[in-house]
Structure formats: structure tokens, C-alpha cells
């Protein structure tokens, strides 16, 4: 789970461009999910981040075609919100 959190932190700190994050995070998450290596309490938050990555569209003209597409700010807001949820869940378990 450390590399999932590192990927999120890199995005939030601006060390990973949103386009790269939107590809990297779902790939890392899928490998954990497929292996069954994630605690179930985190899955909803990680699912939400992965889904937001799928709806991320950097081109504003393309976002006009479908109101479900999100831009950089919306992606960052979703990632931040779910990251805080994950951190709260992890402090409860310690």
C-alpha cells in the first residue's frame, strides 16, 4: 500500500503531473486489488480515486462533450478528500 500512498502524495505535492497520475494510480491499484493485498476498509476510497482518474480529461474542449469528465482541480479535490479518508482510517487501526 506504500506505493499507492506515495503516488497520491506525489500528485498532491505537485511532483507527478495529473496526466501521469491518472495512468499510474489505477495501474498500481489494480495490481494490489488483483492480488488481494489491500485491507478492505481502504477499498472504497481507493476505488473512488481510481474512478476519478478514469474521468480525468486534461483537454477542456473534450470535457465539453461529456459533463462527467473532470479537470485537474476536480481530480485533485477528489484525491485530497479520499487521501484524508485513508489517513483517518489508518490512524484508527493503529
Short mmCIF file of C-alpha atoms in Angstrom, two decimals:
data_model
loop_
_atom_site.label_atom_id
_atom_site.label_comp_id
_atom_site.label_asym_id
_atom_site.label_seq_id
_atom_site.Cartn_x
_atom_site.Cartn_y
_atom_site.Cartn_z
CA UNK A 1 0.00 0.00 0.00
CA UNK A 2 3.01 2.27 0.44
CA UNK A 3 3.43 2.85 -3.28
CA UNK A 4 -0.27 3.75 -3.62
CA UNK A 5 0.12 6.34 -0.88
CA UNK A 6 3.39 7.58 -2.39
CA UNK A 7 1.68 8.01 -5.77
CA UNK A 8 -1.11 10.03 -4.12
CA UNK A 9 1.36 12.14 -2.15
CA UNK A 10 3.43 12.80 -5.27
CA UNK A 11 0.29 14.04 -7.01
CA UNK A 12 -0.81 16.24 -4.12
CA UNK A 13 2.68 17.72 -3.74
CA UNK A 14 2.86 18.51 -7.46
CA UNK A 15 5.67 16.03 -8.12
CA UNK A 16 3.55 13.99 -10.52
CA UNK A 17 1.60 15.63 -13.35
CA UNK A 18 -2.14 14.86 -13.26
CA UNK A 19 -1.97 13.08 -16.61
CA UNK A 20 0.70 10.73 -15.30
CA UNK A 21 -1.12 10.23 -12.00
CA UNK A 22 -4.33 9.35 -13.85
CA UNK A 23 -2.46 6.47 -15.54
CA UNK A 24 -0.13 5.38 -12.73
CA UNK A 25 -2.57 5.23 -9.84
CA UNK A 26 -5.15 2.91 -11.44
CA UNK A 27 -2.37 0.58 -12.63
CA UNK A 28 -0.79 0.34 -9.18
CA UNK A 29 -4.21 -0.03 -7.56
CA UNK A 30 -5.24 -2.79 -9.96
CA UNK A 31 -2.15 -4.82 -9.09
CA UNK A 32 -2.95 -4.58 -5.37
CA UNK A 33 -6.61 -5.28 -5.93
CA UNK A 34 -5.91 -8.30 -8.14
CA UNK A 35 -3.50 -9.73 -5.56
CA UNK A 36 -5.94 -9.13 -2.70
CA UNK A 37 -3.26 -7.20 -0.83
CA UNK A 38 -5.42 -4.31 0.40
CA UNK A 39 -7.27 -4.05 3.67
CA UNK A 40 -10.97 -3.94 2.83
CA UNK A 41 -11.54 -0.71 4.77
CA UNK A 42 -9.48 1.26 2.22
CA UNK A 43 -11.05 -0.14 -0.94
CA UNK A 44 -13.90 2.38 -1.25
CA UNK A 45 -11.52 5.35 -1.05
CA UNK A 46 -9.05 3.82 -3.49
CA UNK A 47 -11.92 2.88 -5.83
CA UNK A 48 -13.14 6.48 -5.80
CA UNK A 49 -9.67 7.81 -6.66
CA UNK A 50 -9.26 5.25 -9.43
CA UNK A 51 -12.68 6.12 -10.85
CA UNK A 52 -11.84 9.84 -10.77
CA UNK A 53 -8.65 9.06 -12.70
CA UNK A 54 -10.79 7.38 -15.35
CA UNK A 55 -12.92 10.51 -15.72
CA UNK A 56 -9.96 12.88 -15.82
CA UNK A 57 -9.67 14.71 -19.13
CA UNK A 58 -6.97 17.37 -19.44
CA UNK A 59 -8.43 18.95 -22.57
CA UNK A 60 -11.27 21.39 -21.70
CA UNK A 61 -12.74 21.02 -25.20
CA UNK A 62 -13.15 17.29 -24.67
CA UNK A 63 -14.72 17.90 -21.26
CA UNK A 64 -17.45 19.87 -23.03
CA UNK A 65 -18.51 16.66 -24.78
CA UNK A 66 -19.45 14.88 -21.56
CA UNK A 67 -20.29 16.52 -18.25
CA UNK A 68 -18.91 13.53 -16.36
CA UNK A 69 -15.35 14.35 -17.42
CA UNK A 70 -13.37 16.19 -14.77
CA UNK A 71 -10.45 18.58 -14.93
CA UNK A 72 -7.28 18.89 -12.88
CA UNK A 73 -8.90 20.77 -10.00
CA UNK A 74 -11.74 18.29 -9.62
CA UNK A 75 -9.31 15.37 -9.74
CA UNK A 76 -7.07 16.96 -7.11
CA UNK A 77 -10.07 17.70 -4.86
CA UNK A 78 -11.25 14.08 -5.07
CA UNK A 79 -7.74 12.75 -4.41
CA UNK A 80 -7.28 15.08 -1.42
CA UNK A 81 -10.69 14.16 0.03
CA UNK A 82 -10.09 10.42 -0.28
CA UNK A 83 -6.48 10.69 0.93
CA UNK A 84 -7.77 12.30 4.13
CA UNK A 85 -10.26 9.44 4.50
CA UNK A 86 -7.47 6.89 4.07
CA UNK A 87 -5.29 8.68 6.64
CA UNK A 88 -8.17 8.74 9.16
CA UNK A 89 -8.82 5.04 8.63
CA UNK A 90 -5.14 4.22 9.06
CA UNK A 91 -4.88 6.15 12.35
CA UNK A 92 -7.90 4.30 13.73
CA UNK A 93 -6.21 0.97 13.15
CA UNK A 94 -3.00 1.89 14.99
#
